[in-house]
Coordinates of C-alpha atoms and ligand atoms in Angstrom, one line a residue:
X1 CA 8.5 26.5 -8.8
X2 CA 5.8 24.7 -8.4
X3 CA 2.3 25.9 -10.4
X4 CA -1.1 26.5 -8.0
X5 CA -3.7 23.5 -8.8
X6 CA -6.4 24.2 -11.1
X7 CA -9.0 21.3 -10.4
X8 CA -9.1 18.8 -12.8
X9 CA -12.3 17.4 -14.9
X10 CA -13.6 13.9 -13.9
X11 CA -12.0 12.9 -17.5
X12 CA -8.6 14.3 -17.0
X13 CA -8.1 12.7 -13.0
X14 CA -4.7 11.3 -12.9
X15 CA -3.4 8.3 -10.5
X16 CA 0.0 7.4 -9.6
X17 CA 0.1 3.6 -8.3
X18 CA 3.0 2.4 -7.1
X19 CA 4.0 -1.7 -7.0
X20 CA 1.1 -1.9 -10.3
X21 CA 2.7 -4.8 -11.9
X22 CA 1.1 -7.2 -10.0
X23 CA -1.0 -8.2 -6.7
X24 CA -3.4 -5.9 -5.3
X25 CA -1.5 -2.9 -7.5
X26 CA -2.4 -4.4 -10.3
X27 CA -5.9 -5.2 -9.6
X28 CA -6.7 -0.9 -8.2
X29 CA -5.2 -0.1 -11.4
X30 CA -7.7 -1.8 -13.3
X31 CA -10.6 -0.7 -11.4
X32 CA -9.3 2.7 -11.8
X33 CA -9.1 2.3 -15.8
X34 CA -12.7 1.0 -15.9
X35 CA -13.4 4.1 -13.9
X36 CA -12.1 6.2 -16.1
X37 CA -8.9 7.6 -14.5
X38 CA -5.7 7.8 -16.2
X39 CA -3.2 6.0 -14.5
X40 CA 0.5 6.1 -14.3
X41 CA 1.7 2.5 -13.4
X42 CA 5.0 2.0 -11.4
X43 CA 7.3 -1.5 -10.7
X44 CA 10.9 -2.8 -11.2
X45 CA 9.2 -5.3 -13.9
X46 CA 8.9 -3.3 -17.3
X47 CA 7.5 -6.7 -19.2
X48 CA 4.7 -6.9 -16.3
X49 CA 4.1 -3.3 -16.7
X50 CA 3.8 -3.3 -20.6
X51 CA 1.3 -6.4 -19.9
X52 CA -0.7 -4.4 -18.3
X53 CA -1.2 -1.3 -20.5
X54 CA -1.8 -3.7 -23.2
X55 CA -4.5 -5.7 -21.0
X56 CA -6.2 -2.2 -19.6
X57 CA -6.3 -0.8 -23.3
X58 CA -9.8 -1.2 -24.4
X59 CA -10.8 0.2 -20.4
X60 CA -12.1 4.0 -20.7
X61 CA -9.1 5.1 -18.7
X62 CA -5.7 5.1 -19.8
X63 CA -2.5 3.1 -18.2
X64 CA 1.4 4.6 -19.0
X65 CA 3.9 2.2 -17.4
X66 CA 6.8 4.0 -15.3
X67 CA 9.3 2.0 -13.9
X68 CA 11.4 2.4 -11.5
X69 CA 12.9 0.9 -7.9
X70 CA 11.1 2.5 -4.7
X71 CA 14.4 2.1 -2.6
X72 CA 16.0 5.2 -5.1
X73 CA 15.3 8.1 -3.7
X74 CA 16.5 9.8 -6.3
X75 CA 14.5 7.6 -9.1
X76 CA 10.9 7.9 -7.0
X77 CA 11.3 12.0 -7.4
X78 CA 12.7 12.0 -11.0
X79 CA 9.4 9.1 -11.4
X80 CA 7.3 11.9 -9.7
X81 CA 8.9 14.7 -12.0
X82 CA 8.8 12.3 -15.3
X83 CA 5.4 11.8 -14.9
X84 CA 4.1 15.3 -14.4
X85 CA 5.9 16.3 -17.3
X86 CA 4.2 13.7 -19.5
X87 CA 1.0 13.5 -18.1
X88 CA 0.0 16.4 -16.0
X89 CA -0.4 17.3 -12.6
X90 CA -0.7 14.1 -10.2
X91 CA -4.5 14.0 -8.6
X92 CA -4.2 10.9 -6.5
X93 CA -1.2 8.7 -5.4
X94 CA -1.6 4.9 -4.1
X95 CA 1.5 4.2 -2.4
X96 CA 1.3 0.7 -2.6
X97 CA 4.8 -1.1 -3.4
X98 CA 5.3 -3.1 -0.6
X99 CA 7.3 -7.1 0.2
X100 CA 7.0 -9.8 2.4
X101 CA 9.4 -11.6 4.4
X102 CA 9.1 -14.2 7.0
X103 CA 11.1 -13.7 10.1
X104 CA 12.1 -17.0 12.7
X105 CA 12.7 -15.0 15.9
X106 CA 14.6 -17.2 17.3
X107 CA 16.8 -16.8 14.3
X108 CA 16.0 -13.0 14.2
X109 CA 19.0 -10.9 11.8
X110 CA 19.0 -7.8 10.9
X111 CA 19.2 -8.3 7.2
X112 CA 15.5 -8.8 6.4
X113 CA 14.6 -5.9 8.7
X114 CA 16.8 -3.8 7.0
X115 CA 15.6 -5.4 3.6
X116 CA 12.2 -4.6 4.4
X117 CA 12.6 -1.3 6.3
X118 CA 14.4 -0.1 3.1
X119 CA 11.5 -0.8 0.4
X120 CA 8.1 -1.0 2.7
X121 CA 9.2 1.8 5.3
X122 CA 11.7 4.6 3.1
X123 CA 10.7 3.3 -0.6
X124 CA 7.3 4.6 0.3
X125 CA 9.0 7.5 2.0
X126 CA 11.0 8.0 -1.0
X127 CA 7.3 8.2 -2.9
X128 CA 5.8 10.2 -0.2
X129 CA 8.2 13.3 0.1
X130 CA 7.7 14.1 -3.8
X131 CA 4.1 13.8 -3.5
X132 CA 3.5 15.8 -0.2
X133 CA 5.5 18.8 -2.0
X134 CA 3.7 18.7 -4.6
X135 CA 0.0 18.8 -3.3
X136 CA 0.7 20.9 -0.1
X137 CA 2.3 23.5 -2.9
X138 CA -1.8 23.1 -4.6
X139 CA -3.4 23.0 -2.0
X140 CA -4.9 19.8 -2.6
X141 CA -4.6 15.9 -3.4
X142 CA -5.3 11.9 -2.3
X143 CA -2.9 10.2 -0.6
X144 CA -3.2 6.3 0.1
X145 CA -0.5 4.7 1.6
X146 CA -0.9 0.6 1.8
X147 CA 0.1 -0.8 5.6
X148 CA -1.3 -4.1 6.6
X149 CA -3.6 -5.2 9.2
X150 CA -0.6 -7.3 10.5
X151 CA 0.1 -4.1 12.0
X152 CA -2.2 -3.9 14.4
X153 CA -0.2 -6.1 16.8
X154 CA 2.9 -8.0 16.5
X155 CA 2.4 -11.0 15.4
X156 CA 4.3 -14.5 15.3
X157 CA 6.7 -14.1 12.1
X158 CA 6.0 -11.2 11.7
X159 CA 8.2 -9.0 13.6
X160 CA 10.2 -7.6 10.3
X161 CA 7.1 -6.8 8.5
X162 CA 4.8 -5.9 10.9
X163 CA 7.2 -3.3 12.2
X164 CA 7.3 -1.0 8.7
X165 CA 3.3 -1.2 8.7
X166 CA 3.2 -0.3 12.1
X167 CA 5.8 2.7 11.1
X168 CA 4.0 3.3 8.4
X169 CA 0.6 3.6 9.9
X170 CA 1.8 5.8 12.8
X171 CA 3.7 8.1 10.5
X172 CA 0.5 8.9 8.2
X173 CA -1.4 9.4 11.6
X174 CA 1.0 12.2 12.3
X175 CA 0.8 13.9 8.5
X176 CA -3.5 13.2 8.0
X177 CA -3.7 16.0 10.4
X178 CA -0.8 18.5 9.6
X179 CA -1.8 18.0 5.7
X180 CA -5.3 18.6 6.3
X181 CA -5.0 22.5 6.5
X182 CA -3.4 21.7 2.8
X183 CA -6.2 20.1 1.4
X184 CA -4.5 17.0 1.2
X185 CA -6.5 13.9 2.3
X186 CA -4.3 10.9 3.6
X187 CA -5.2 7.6 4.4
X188 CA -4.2 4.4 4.9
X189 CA -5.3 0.9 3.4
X190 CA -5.1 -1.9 5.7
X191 CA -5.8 -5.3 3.4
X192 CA -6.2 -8.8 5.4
X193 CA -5.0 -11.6 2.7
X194 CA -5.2 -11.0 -0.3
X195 CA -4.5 -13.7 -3.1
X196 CA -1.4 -12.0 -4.7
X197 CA 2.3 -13.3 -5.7
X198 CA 3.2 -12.7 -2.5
X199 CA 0.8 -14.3 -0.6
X200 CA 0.9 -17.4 -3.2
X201 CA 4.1 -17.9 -1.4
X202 CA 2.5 -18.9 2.3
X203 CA 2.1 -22.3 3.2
X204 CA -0.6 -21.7 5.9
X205 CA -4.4 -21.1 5.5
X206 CA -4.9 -17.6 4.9
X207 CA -8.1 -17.1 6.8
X208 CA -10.8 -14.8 5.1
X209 CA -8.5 -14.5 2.1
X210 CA -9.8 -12.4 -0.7
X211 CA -9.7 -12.1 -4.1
X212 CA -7.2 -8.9 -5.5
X213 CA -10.4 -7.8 -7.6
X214 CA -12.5 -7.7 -4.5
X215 CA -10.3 -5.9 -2.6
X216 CA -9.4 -3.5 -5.3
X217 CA -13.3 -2.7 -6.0
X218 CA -13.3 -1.6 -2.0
X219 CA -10.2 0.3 -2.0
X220 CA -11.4 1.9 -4.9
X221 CA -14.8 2.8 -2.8
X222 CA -12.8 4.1 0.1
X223 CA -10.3 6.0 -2.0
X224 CA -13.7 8.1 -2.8
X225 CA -14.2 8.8 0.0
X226 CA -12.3 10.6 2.9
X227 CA -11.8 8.2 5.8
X228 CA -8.5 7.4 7.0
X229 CA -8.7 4.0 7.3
X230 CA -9.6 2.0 4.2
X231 CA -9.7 -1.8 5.6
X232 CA -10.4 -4.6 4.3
X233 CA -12.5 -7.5 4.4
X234 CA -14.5 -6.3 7.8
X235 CA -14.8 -9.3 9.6
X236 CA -11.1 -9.9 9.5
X237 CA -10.6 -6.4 10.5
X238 CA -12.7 -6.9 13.5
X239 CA -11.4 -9.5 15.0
X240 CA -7.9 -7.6 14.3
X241 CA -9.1 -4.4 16.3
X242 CA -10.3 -6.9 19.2
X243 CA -7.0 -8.1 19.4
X244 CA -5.4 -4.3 19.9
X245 CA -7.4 -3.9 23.0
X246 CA -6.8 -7.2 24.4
X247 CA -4.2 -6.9 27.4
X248 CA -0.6 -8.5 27.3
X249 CA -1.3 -11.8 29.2
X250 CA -4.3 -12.4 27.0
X251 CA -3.2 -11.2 23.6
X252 CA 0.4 -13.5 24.4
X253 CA -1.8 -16.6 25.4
X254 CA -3.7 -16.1 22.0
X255 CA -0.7 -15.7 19.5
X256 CA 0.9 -18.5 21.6
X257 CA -0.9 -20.4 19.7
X258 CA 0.3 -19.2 16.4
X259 CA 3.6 -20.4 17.3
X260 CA 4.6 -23.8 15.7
X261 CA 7.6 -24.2 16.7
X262 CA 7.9 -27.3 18.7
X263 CA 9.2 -26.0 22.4
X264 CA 12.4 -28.1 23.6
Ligands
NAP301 N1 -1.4 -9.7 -0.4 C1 -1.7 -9.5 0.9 O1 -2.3 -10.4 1.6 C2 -1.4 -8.2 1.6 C3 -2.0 -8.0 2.8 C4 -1.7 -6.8 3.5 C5 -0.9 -5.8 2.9 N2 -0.3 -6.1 1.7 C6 0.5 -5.1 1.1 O2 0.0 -4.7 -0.2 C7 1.0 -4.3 -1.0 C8 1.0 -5.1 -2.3 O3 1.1 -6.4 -2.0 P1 0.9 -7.6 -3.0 O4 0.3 -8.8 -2.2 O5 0.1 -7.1 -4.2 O6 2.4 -8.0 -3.4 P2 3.0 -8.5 -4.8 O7 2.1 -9.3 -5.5 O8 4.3 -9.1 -4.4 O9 3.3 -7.1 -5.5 C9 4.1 -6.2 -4.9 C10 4.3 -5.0 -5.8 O10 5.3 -4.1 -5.3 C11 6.3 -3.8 -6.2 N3 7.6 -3.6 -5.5 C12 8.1 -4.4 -4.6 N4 9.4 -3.9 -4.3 C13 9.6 -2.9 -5.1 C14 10.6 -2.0 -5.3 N5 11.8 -2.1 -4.6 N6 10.5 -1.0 -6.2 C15 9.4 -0.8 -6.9 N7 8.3 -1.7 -6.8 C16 8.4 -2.7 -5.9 C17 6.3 -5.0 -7.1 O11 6.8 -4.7 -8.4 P3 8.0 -5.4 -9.1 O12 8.0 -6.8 -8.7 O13 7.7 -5.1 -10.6 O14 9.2 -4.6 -8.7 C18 4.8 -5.4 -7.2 O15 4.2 -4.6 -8.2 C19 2.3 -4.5 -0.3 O16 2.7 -3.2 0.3 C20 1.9 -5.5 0.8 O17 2.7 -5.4 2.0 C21 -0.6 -7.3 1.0

């Protein structure tokens, strides 16, 4: 049986950030600790994760490292339970764990979908459903879950990936309006590149990259706020929207381009 929310003091806020050992996680954790919240900290990586609560320890918030694997569903709501018990009732959850991989489609498998579907689709699934519980049975909490905005179209490469951000974004539409009645605020976070592990990995020019500090100061700012979208840098963002309302013939003649593949 779940207890009824009493509202927490700015001091006593609690934050659950998944995918904190490094990359954007990382970075919102931070601003968070200079902030002043307590944070729980999740990823696979228990070294990166003790790095961390060393490096945050001198911050006026607080950082506990628990570790676990998204893709468990079981693990994410013993995580959820775990850290509850330890630390209190969860305020705010940043649903950030999230990979990468390139797709070729014209050597298109089902084995990085599935790779991704598992850990950016249900891991953060398997994070949601413990959290949604939980707040709808308070009446209250802040959801963020991170998409990209390569989900705002399919794009070149992309069809793995952009296909669990798309899911992801269209399945928090649906729940920002049934959870509002609960008090529960949902957004999403739609980041352009950011310089993180996972983008050190790209051997293209990242246009209007940003730096994982940067972006975590503005999804810090949104997270204050209540909007749904929480995007990232602007600019980039624009031209992204643009390209949703384009029409078929023009959007295909401008990611065309994007193609390098030499045509036979
Ligand atoms: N960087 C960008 O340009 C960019 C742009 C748009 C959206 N995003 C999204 O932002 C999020 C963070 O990306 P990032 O660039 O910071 O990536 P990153 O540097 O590779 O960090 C990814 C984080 O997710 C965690 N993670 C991955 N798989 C996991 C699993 N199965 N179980 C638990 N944790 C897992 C990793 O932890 P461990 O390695 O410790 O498991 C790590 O902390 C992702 O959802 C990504 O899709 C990134």
């Amino acid at each position: 049986m779940i207890e009824p929310r009493s509202e927490p003091t700015s001091t006593e806020r609690l934050a659950w950030v998944t995918g904190a050992s490094k990359g954007i996680g990382r970075a919102v954790v931070i601003e968070l600790a200079e902030q002043g919240w307590q944070i729980a900290a999740s990823g696979r990586d228990i070294a990166e994760l003790d790095a961390l609560t060393a490096e945050t320890n001198e911050l006026s918030g607080s950082v506990h490292a628990y570790p676990f694997d998204i893709t468990s569903e079981q693990a994410s709501s013993e995580i959820v339970a775990a850290i509850e018990r330890d630390l209190g009732f969860i305020d705010m959850a940043v649903l950030n764990a999230g990979t990468h991989e390139s797709v070729d489609g014209v050597a298109f498998t089902v084995a990085p979908l599935r790779r991704l579907v598992e850990t950016n689709l249900m891991g953060t699934a398997h994070c949601l459903a413990p959290i949604v519980e939980r707040f709808v049975a308070r009446g209250g909490g802040r959801i963020a879950v991170v998409a990209s905005l390569a989900a705002y179209r399919g794009l070149p490469t992309a069809s793995a990936y952009g296909a669990t951000k798309a899911a992801l974004i269209n399945m928090c539409e649906a729940l920002r309006v049934e959870l509002a009645p609960a008090g529960v605020v949902l957004s999403v976070i739609t980041p352009g590149f950011v310089r993180t592990p996972l983008t050190d990995r790209n051997l293209f020019p990242m246009p209007f990259l940003m730096e994982p500090d940067v972006a975590a100061r503005r999804i810090v700012r949104g997270l204050a706020g209540k909007r749904f979208e929480i995007t990232m840098p602007r600019c980039f963002a624009f031209i992204m929207k643009l390209l949703r309302i384009l029409p078929y013939p023009l959007y295909f003649t401008v990611t065309r381009r994007l193609v390098t593949r030499s045509e036979p």
